[in-house]
PDB file of C-alpha atoms in Angstrom:
ATOM      1  CA  ALA V  15       0.224   2.592  12.287  1.00  0.00           C
ATOM      2  CA  GLN V  16       3.581   0.927  12.689  1.00  0.00           C
ATOM      3  CA  SER V  17       6.488   3.301  12.823  1.00  0.00           C
ATOM      4  CA  VAL V  18      10.013   3.965  13.952  1.00  0.00           C
ATOM      5  CA  ALA V  19      11.166   7.311  15.237  1.00  0.00           C
ATOM      6  CA  GLN V  20      14.653   8.683  15.574  1.00  0.00           C
ATOM      7  CA  PRO V  21      14.007  11.967  17.343  1.00  0.00           C
ATOM      8  CA  GLU V  22      17.379  13.527  16.589  1.00  0.00           C
ATOM      9  CA  ASP V  23      18.369  14.458  13.062  1.00  0.00           C
ATOM     10  CA  GLN V  24      21.938  15.007  14.211  1.00  0.00           C
ATOM     11  CA  VAL V  25      24.064  14.045  17.168  1.00  0.00           C
ATOM     12  CA  ASN V  26      27.393  15.720  17.849  1.00  0.00           C
ATOM     13  CA  VAL V  27      29.939  14.074  20.106  1.00  0.00           C
ATOM     14  CA  ALA V  28      33.553  14.686  20.965  1.00  0.00           C
ATOM     15  CA  GLU V  29      35.961  11.859  20.253  1.00  0.00           C
ATOM     16  CA  GLY V  30      36.399   9.633  23.270  1.00  0.00           C
ATOM     17  CA  ASN V  31      33.048  10.558  24.776  1.00  0.00           C
ATOM     18  CA  PRO V  32      30.147   8.125  24.986  1.00  0.00           C
ATOM     19  CA  LEU V  33      27.489   8.400  22.319  1.00  0.00           C
ATOM     20  CA  THR V  34      23.798   7.574  22.214  1.00  0.00           C
ATOM     21  CA  VAL V  35      21.567   7.545  19.169  1.00  0.00           C
ATOM     22  CA  LYS V  36      17.923   7.263  20.111  1.00  0.00           C
ATOM     23  CA  CYS V  37      15.212   5.105  18.582  1.00  0.00           C
ATOM     24  CA  THR V  38      11.646   4.400  19.585  1.00  0.00           C
ATOM     25  CA  TYR V  39       9.163   2.210  17.813  1.00  0.00           C
ATOM     26  CA  SER V  40       5.483   1.482  17.574  1.00  0.00           C
ATOM     27  CA  VAL V  41       4.597  -1.943  16.243  1.00  0.00           C
ATOM     28  CA  SER V  42       2.266  -4.719  17.159  1.00  0.00           C
ATOM     29  CA  GLY V  43       3.535  -7.978  18.513  1.00  0.00           C
ATOM     30  CA  ASN V  44       7.135  -8.741  19.338  1.00  0.00           C
ATOM     31  CA  PRO V  45       9.351  -6.830  16.955  1.00  0.00           C
ATOM     32  CA  TYR V  46      12.773  -7.581  15.631  1.00  0.00           C
ATOM     33  CA  LEU V  47      14.918  -4.457  15.968  1.00  0.00           C
ATOM     34  CA  PHE V  48      17.966  -3.497  13.955  1.00  0.00           C
ATOM     35  CA  TRP V  49      20.604  -0.830  13.654  1.00  0.00           C
ATOM     36  CA  TYR V  50      22.371  -0.079  10.402  1.00  0.00           C
ATOM     37  CA  VAL V  51      25.064   2.451   9.522  1.00  0.00           C
ATOM     38  CA  GLN V  52      25.459   4.189   6.180  1.00  0.00           C
ATOM     39  CA  TYR V  53      28.560   5.975   4.954  1.00  0.00           C
ATOM     40  CA  PRO V  54      28.252   8.559   2.147  1.00  0.00           C
ATOM     41  CA  ASN V  55      27.123   7.096  -1.168  1.00  0.00           C
ATOM     42  CA  ARG V  56      27.189   3.582   0.219  1.00  0.00           C
ATOM     43  CA  GLY V  57      24.658   0.960   1.155  1.00  0.00           C
ATOM     44  CA  LEU V  58      23.749   0.090   4.708  1.00  0.00           C
ATOM     45  CA  GLN V  59      25.950  -1.989   6.952  1.00  0.00           C
ATOM     46  CA  PHE V  60      24.385  -4.178   9.591  1.00  0.00           C
ATOM     47  CA  LEU V  61      25.471  -3.285  13.132  1.00  0.00           C
ATOM     48  CA  LEU V  62      23.311  -5.339  15.447  1.00  0.00           C
ATOM     49  CA  LYS V  63      19.855  -6.700  16.073  1.00  0.00           C
ATOM     50  CA  TYR V  64      17.544  -7.722  18.873  1.00  0.00           C
ATOM     51  CA  ILE V  65      15.157 -10.615  18.496  1.00  0.00           C
ATOM     52  CA  THR V  66      14.850 -12.117  21.930  1.00  0.00           C
ATOM     53  CA  GLY V  67      16.886 -12.768  25.036  1.00  0.00           C
ATOM     54  CA  ASP V  68      19.231 -10.361  26.769  1.00  0.00           C
ATOM     55  CA  ASN V  69      18.057  -6.788  26.452  1.00  0.00           C
ATOM     56  CA  LEU V  70      21.599  -5.549  25.891  1.00  0.00           C
ATOM     57  CA  VAL V  71      22.835  -6.468  22.435  1.00  0.00           C
ATOM     58  CA  LYS V  72      26.422  -6.112  21.375  1.00  0.00           C
ATOM     59  CA  GLY V  73      27.288  -5.528  17.757  1.00  0.00           C
ATOM     60  CA  SER V  74      30.000  -4.515  15.345  1.00  0.00           C
ATOM     61  CA  TYR V  75      32.643  -1.829  15.911  1.00  0.00           C
ATOM     62  CA  GLY V  76      32.014  -1.642  19.655  1.00  0.00           C
ATOM     63  CA  PHE V  77      28.385  -0.584  19.362  1.00  0.00           C
ATOM     64  CA  GLU V  78      25.658  -1.903  21.571  1.00  0.00           C
ATOM     65  CA  ALA V  79      21.950  -1.281  21.967  1.00  0.00           C
ATOM     66  CA  GLU V  80      19.508  -1.745  24.785  1.00  0.00           C
ATOM     67  CA  PHE V  81      16.005  -3.002  24.196  1.00  0.00           C
ATOM     68  CA  ASN V  82      13.493  -1.465  26.581  1.00  0.00           C
ATOM     69  CA  LYS V  83      10.061  -2.936  26.116  1.00  0.00           C
ATOM     70  CA  SER V  84       8.256  -0.657  28.531  1.00  0.00           C
ATOM     71  CA  GLN V  85       9.615   2.433  26.816  1.00  0.00           C
ATOM     72  CA  THR V  86       9.480   0.834  23.340  1.00  0.00           C
ATOM     73  CA  SER V  87      13.016   2.015  22.752  1.00  0.00           C
ATOM     74  CA  PHE V  88      16.156   0.587  21.225  1.00  0.00           C
ATOM     75  CA  HIS V  89      18.870   3.193  21.702  1.00  0.00           C
ATOM     76  CA  LEU V  90      22.278   2.691  20.122  1.00  0.00           C
ATOM     77  CA  LYS V  91      25.292   3.319  22.324  1.00  0.00           C
ATOM     78  CA  LYS V  92      29.046   3.272  22.290  1.00  0.00           C
ATOM     79  CA  PRO V  93      31.249   3.947  25.322  1.00  0.00           C
ATOM     80  CA  SER V  94      33.931   5.877  23.446  1.00  0.00           C
ATOM     81  CA  ALA V  95      33.247   7.507  20.086  1.00  0.00           C
ATOM     82  CA  LEU V  96      35.724   7.589  17.222  1.00  0.00           C
ATOM     83  CA  VAL V  97      35.924  10.149  14.426  1.00  0.00           C
ATOM     84  CA  SER V  98      35.451   7.245  12.022  1.00  0.00           C
ATOM     85  CA  ASP V  99      32.037   6.566  13.579  1.00  0.00           C
ATOM     86  CA  SER V 100      30.735   9.694  11.862  1.00  0.00           C
ATOM     87  CA  ALA V 101      27.997   8.449   9.533  1.00  0.00           C
ATOM     88  CA  LEU V 102      24.244   8.148   9.108  1.00  0.00           C
ATOM     89  CA  TYR V 103      22.585   5.673  11.459  1.00  0.00           C
ATOM     90  CA  PHE V 104      19.264   4.002  10.852  1.00  0.00           C
ATOM     91  CA  CYS V 105      17.086   2.158  13.286  1.00  0.00           C
ATOM     92  CA  ALA V 106      14.719  -0.376  11.751  1.00  0.00           C
ATOM     93  CA  VAL V 107      12.000  -2.676  12.990  1.00  0.00           C
ATOM     94  CA  ARG V 108      10.661  -5.804  11.428  1.00  0.00           C
ATOM     95  CA  PRO V 109       7.032  -6.348  12.379  1.00  0.00           C
ATOM     96  CA  GLY V 110       5.821  -9.905  12.511  1.00  0.00           C
ATOM     97  CA  ASN V 111       3.978 -11.516   9.607  1.00  0.00           C
ATOM     98  CA  GLN V 112       4.981  -8.984   6.976  1.00  0.00           C
ATOM     99  CA  GLY V 113       7.342 -11.046   4.929  1.00  0.00           C
ATOM    100  CA  GLY V 114      10.470  -9.718   6.521  1.00  0.00           C
ATOM    101  CA  LYS V 115       9.891  -6.080   5.567  1.00  0.00           C
ATOM    102  CA  LEU V 116      11.761  -3.475   7.518  1.00  0.00           C
ATOM    103  CA  ILE V 117      10.405  -0.146   8.627  1.00  0.00           C
ATOM    104  CA  PHE V 118      13.174   2.419   8.908  1.00  0.00           C
ATOM    105  CA  GLY V 119      13.506   5.467  11.050  1.00  0.00           C
ATOM    106  CA  GLN V 120      14.415   8.713   9.357  1.00  0.00           C
ATOM    107  CA  GLY V 121      18.066   8.402  10.248  1.00  0.00           C
ATOM    108  CA  THR V 122      20.394  10.251  12.582  1.00  0.00           C
ATOM    109  CA  GLU V 123      23.581  11.834  11.405  1.00  0.00           C
ATOM    110  CA  LEU V 124      26.357  11.267  13.900  1.00  0.00           C
ATOM    111  CA  SER V 125      29.263  13.668  13.870  1.00  0.00           C
ATOM    112  CA  VAL V 126      32.285  12.889  16.015  1.00  0.00           C
ATOM    113  CA  LYS V 127      34.804  15.715  16.325  1.00  0.00           C
ATOM    114  CA  PRO V 128      38.435  15.254  17.300  1.00  0.00           C
TER     115      PRO V 128
ATOM    116  CA  GLY N  17      30.066 -13.574   4.677  1.00  0.00           C
ATOM    117  CA  ALA N  18      26.705 -12.178   3.529  1.00  0.00           C
ATOM    118  CA  VAL N  19      27.959  -9.946   0.743  1.00  0.00           C
ATOM    119  CA  VAL N  20      25.520  -8.249  -1.620  1.00  0.00           C
ATOM    120  CA  SER N  21      26.670  -6.508  -4.766  1.00  0.00           C
ATOM    121  CA  GLN N  22      24.933  -4.105  -7.095  1.00  0.00           C
ATOM    122  CA  HIS N  23      25.752  -3.229 -10.649  1.00  0.00           C
ATOM    123  CA  PRO N  24      26.204  -0.619 -11.880  1.00  0.00           C
ATOM    124  CA  SER N  25      27.262   1.569  -8.982  1.00  0.00           C
ATOM    125  CA  TRP N  26      26.193   4.630 -10.917  1.00  0.00           C
ATOM    126  CA  VAL N  27      24.477   5.312 -14.209  1.00  0.00           C
ATOM    127  CA  ILE N  28      23.577   8.394 -16.181  1.00  0.00           C
ATOM    128  CA  CYS N  29      20.943   8.063 -18.859  1.00  0.00           C
ATOM    129  CA  LYS N  30      18.764  10.147 -21.107  1.00  0.00           C
ATOM    130  CA  SER N  31      15.118  10.699 -20.383  1.00  0.00           C
ATOM    131  CA  GLY N  32      12.967   7.991 -21.940  1.00  0.00           C
ATOM    132  CA  THR N  33      15.506   5.220 -21.807  1.00  0.00           C
ATOM    133  CA  SER N  34      15.355   2.140 -19.597  1.00  0.00           C
ATOM    134  CA  VAL N  35      17.951   1.218 -17.023  1.00  0.00           C
ATOM    135  CA  LYS N  36      18.552  -2.182 -15.461  1.00  0.00           C
ATOM    136  CA  ILE N  37      20.127  -2.561 -12.025  1.00  0.00           C
ATOM    137  CA  GLU N  38      21.370  -5.926 -10.805  1.00  0.00           C
ATOM    138  CA  CYS N  39      21.480  -7.116  -7.230  1.00  0.00           C
ATOM    139  CA  ARG N  40      23.417 -10.248  -6.370  1.00  0.00           C
ATOM    140  CA  SER N  41      23.978 -12.156  -3.172  1.00  0.00           C
ATOM    141  CA  LEU N  42      27.550 -13.355  -3.595  1.00  0.00           C
ATOM    142  CA  ASP N  43      28.010 -15.918  -0.870  1.00  0.00           C
ATOM    143  CA  PHE N  44      24.542 -16.957   0.151  1.00  0.00           C
ATOM    144  CA  GLN N  45      21.187 -17.797  -1.329  1.00  0.00           C
ATOM    145  CA  ALA N  46      18.495 -15.228  -0.848  1.00  0.00           C
ATOM    146  CA  THR N  47      14.916 -16.300  -1.278  1.00  0.00           C
ATOM    147  CA  THR N  48      13.824 -12.732  -0.675  1.00  0.00           C
ATOM    148  CA  MET N  49      15.311  -9.511  -1.935  1.00  0.00           C
ATOM    149  CA  PHE N  50      14.093  -6.003  -1.316  1.00  0.00           C
ATOM    150  CA  TRP N  51      14.408  -2.848  -3.384  1.00  0.00           C
ATOM    151  CA  TYR N  52      14.607   0.555  -1.757  1.00  0.00           C
ATOM    152  CA  ARG N  53      14.861   4.099  -2.946  1.00  0.00           C
ATOM    153  CA  GLN N  54      16.643   6.778  -0.992  1.00  0.00           C
ATOM    154  CA  PHE N  55      16.620  10.523  -1.491  1.00  0.00           C
ATOM    155  CA  PRO N  56      19.477  12.669  -0.174  1.00  0.00           C
ATOM    156  CA  LYS N  57      19.606  12.867   3.596  1.00  0.00           C
ATOM    157  CA  GLN N  58      16.455  10.821   3.860  1.00  0.00           C
ATOM    158  CA  SER N  59      15.476   7.381   4.946  1.00  0.00           C
ATOM    159  CA  LEU N  60      14.991   4.340   2.768  1.00  0.00           C
ATOM    160  CA  MET N  61      11.645   3.866   1.110  1.00  0.00           C
ATOM    161  CA  LEU N  62      10.732   0.269   0.386  1.00  0.00           C
ATOM    162  CA  MET N  63       9.624  -0.096  -3.210  1.00  0.00           C
ATOM    163  CA  ALA N  64       9.028  -3.817  -3.516  1.00  0.00           C
ATOM    164  CA  THR N  65       9.712  -7.236  -2.126  1.00  0.00           C
ATOM    165  CA  SER N  66      11.058  -9.779  -4.546  1.00  0.00           C
ATOM    166  CA  ASN N  67      10.716 -13.510  -4.023  1.00  0.00           C
ATOM    167  CA  GLU N  68      12.568 -15.967  -6.199  1.00  0.00           C
ATOM    168  CA  GLY N  69      10.333 -17.503  -8.822  1.00  0.00           C
ATOM    169  CA  SER N  70       7.302 -15.371  -8.134  1.00  0.00           C
ATOM    170  CA  LYS N  71       6.009 -11.915  -8.886  1.00  0.00           C
ATOM    171  CA  ALA N  72       7.273  -9.044  -6.810  1.00  0.00           C
ATOM    172  CA  THR N  73       5.062  -7.399  -4.240  1.00  0.00           C
ATOM    173  CA  TYR N  74       5.004  -3.648  -4.669  1.00  0.00           C
ATOM    174  CA  GLU N  75       4.413  -1.089  -1.975  1.00  0.00           C
ATOM    175  CA  GLN N  76       1.511   1.274  -2.263  1.00  0.00           C
ATOM    176  CA  GLY N  77       2.215   4.091  -4.682  1.00  0.00           C
ATOM    177  CA  VAL N  78       4.993   2.312  -6.570  1.00  0.00           C
ATOM    178  CA  GLU N  79       4.216   1.751 -10.231  1.00  0.00           C
ATOM    179  CA  LYS N  80       4.896  -1.869 -11.056  1.00  0.00           C
ATOM    180  CA  ASP N  81       4.930  -1.190 -14.793  1.00  0.00           C
ATOM    181  CA  LYS N  82       7.572   1.446 -14.358  1.00  0.00           C
ATOM    182  CA  PHE N  83       9.787  -0.422 -11.931  1.00  0.00           C
ATOM    183  CA  LEU N  84      10.043  -3.953 -13.260  1.00  0.00           C
ATOM    184  CA  ILE N  85      11.494  -6.476 -10.873  1.00  0.00           C
ATOM    185  CA  ASN N  86      12.684  -9.929 -11.800  1.00  0.00           C
ATOM    186  CA  HIS N  87      14.036 -12.420  -9.272  1.00  0.00           C
ATOM    187  CA  ALA N  88      15.187 -15.172 -11.581  1.00  0.00           C
ATOM    188  CA  SER N  89      17.444 -17.068  -9.223  1.00  0.00           C
ATOM    189  CA  LEU N  90      18.337 -17.370  -5.568  1.00  0.00           C
ATOM    190  CA  THR N  91      21.257 -15.012  -6.042  1.00  0.00           C
ATOM    191  CA  LEU N  92      20.019 -12.433  -8.538  1.00  0.00           C
ATOM    192  CA  SER N  93      17.283  -9.850  -8.658  1.00  0.00           C
ATOM    193  CA  THR N  94      17.020  -7.066 -11.206  1.00  0.00           C
ATOM    194  CA  LEU N  95      15.229  -3.747 -11.138  1.00  0.00           C
ATOM    195  CA  THR N  96      14.485  -2.108 -14.483  1.00  0.00           C
ATOM    196  CA  VAL N  97      13.448   1.511 -14.493  1.00  0.00           C
ATOM    197  CA  THR N  98      11.464   1.845 -17.688  1.00  0.00           C
ATOM    198  CA  SER N  99      11.158   5.089 -19.611  1.00  0.00           C
ATOM    199  CA  ALA N 100      13.161   6.892 -16.992  1.00  0.00           C
ATOM    200  CA  HIS N 101      12.506  10.554 -16.260  1.00  0.00           C
ATOM    201  CA  PRO N 102      14.469  13.078 -14.204  1.00  0.00           C
ATOM    202  CA  GLU N 103      12.182  12.527 -11.217  1.00  0.00           C
ATOM    203  CA  ASP N 104      13.372   8.907 -11.146  1.00  0.00           C
ATOM    204  CA  SER N 105      16.868  10.105 -10.316  1.00  0.00           C
ATOM    205  CA  SER N 106      17.708   8.632  -6.956  1.00  0.00           C
ATOM    206  CA  PHE N 107      19.869   6.218  -5.022  1.00  0.00           C
ATOM    207  CA  TYR N 108      18.522   2.694  -5.393  1.00  0.00           C
ATOM    208  CA  ILE N 109      19.538   0.116  -2.817  1.00  0.00           C
ATOM    209  CA  CYS N 110      18.770  -3.567  -2.726  1.00  0.00           C
ATOM    210  CA  SER N 111      18.958  -5.951   0.170  1.00  0.00           C
ATOM    211  CA  ALA N 112      18.875  -9.704   0.468  1.00  0.00           C
ATOM    212  CA  ARG N 113      17.627 -11.738   3.339  1.00  0.00           C
ATOM    213  CA  GLY N 114      19.694 -14.722   4.275  1.00  0.00           C
ATOM    214  CA  GLY N 115      17.940 -17.946   3.432  1.00  0.00           C
ATOM    215  CA  THR N 116      18.938 -21.558   3.474  1.00  0.00           C
ATOM    216  CA  SER N 117      22.427 -21.877   2.094  1.00  0.00           C
ATOM    217  CA  GLY N 118      23.807 -24.832   3.964  1.00  0.00           C
ATOM    218  CA  ARG N 119      25.431 -22.753   6.646  1.00  0.00           C
ATOM    219  CA  PRO N 120      24.004 -20.776   9.517  1.00  0.00           C
ATOM    220  CA  LEU N 121      23.326 -17.211   8.539  1.00  0.00           C
ATOM    221  CA  LYS N 122      21.448 -14.419  10.142  1.00  0.00           C
ATOM    222  CA  ALA N 123      18.280 -15.514   8.405  1.00  0.00           C
ATOM    223  CA  ASP N 124      16.296 -12.673   9.909  1.00  0.00           C
ATOM    224  CA  THR N 125      18.734 -10.024   8.795  1.00  0.00           C
ATOM    225  CA  GLN N 126      18.722  -8.049   5.578  1.00  0.00           C
ATOM    226  CA  TYR N 127      22.108  -7.462   4.009  1.00  0.00           C
ATOM    227  CA  PHE N 128      22.370  -4.428   1.805  1.00  0.00           C
ATOM    228  CA  GLY N 129      24.100  -3.767  -1.463  1.00  0.00           C
ATOM    229  CA  PRO N 130      26.273  -0.683  -1.946  1.00  0.00           C
ATOM    230  CA  GLY N 131      23.585   1.135  -3.910  1.00  0.00           C
ATOM    231  CA  THR N 132      23.211   2.468  -7.454  1.00  0.00           C
ATOM    232  CA  ARG N 133      23.108   6.183  -8.150  1.00  0.00           C
ATOM    233  CA  LEU N 134      20.767   6.839 -11.074  1.00  0.00           C
ATOM    234  CA  THR N 135      20.795  10.216 -12.784  1.00  0.00           C
ATOM    235  CA  VAL N 136      18.313  10.830 -15.560  1.00  0.00           C
ATOM    236  CA  LEU N 137      19.064  13.822 -17.754  1.00  0.00           C
TER     237      LEU N 137
END
């Protein structure tokens, strides 16, 4: 079965420290991988995606993610966290030949403390 | 660019009534729109995929007669929750996938609306 896993329900980071939000996936073929962020009572905002090319993808608000095919991972990272980064983060994968559907991870709540 | 709106942002209705939620792509044409449901502190559950001019494709376990989807144009899809009950209370989110709109867009990316909070009393 195709799936996406975000092993941490919550990640706590001090402001200014680097942050990592983990994501692993299990899909057939070459997946498209995405990260979205959701603020309370809002829709999802696109952060970045990986389709092909350089394994390190840079996205919005200083976030980046590294695609690791051997480990089937796509961890989200930021060198220096801000309090305003506190939100719910979703990793998603788009398997091939499924009409563009996304499979979402369960989400990770990021809390950045001053 | 790539803005998706939803209307209404919240709605409260009585049990047994029907509620229509609109999803619009404001600055691009979307051949495909998706409808999701999200429970508090949980992930998004895909309900259906909506293609302009054709019938929606529903995910397993989603009642197509209860959740009516109409994708009448390249910029508008509607979800109607018919005969709503309290268990239908949820946060409904739509997304639109960038299609051909005369300018380069992230065609493989879904852009999400702000969501609609439905409360059925």
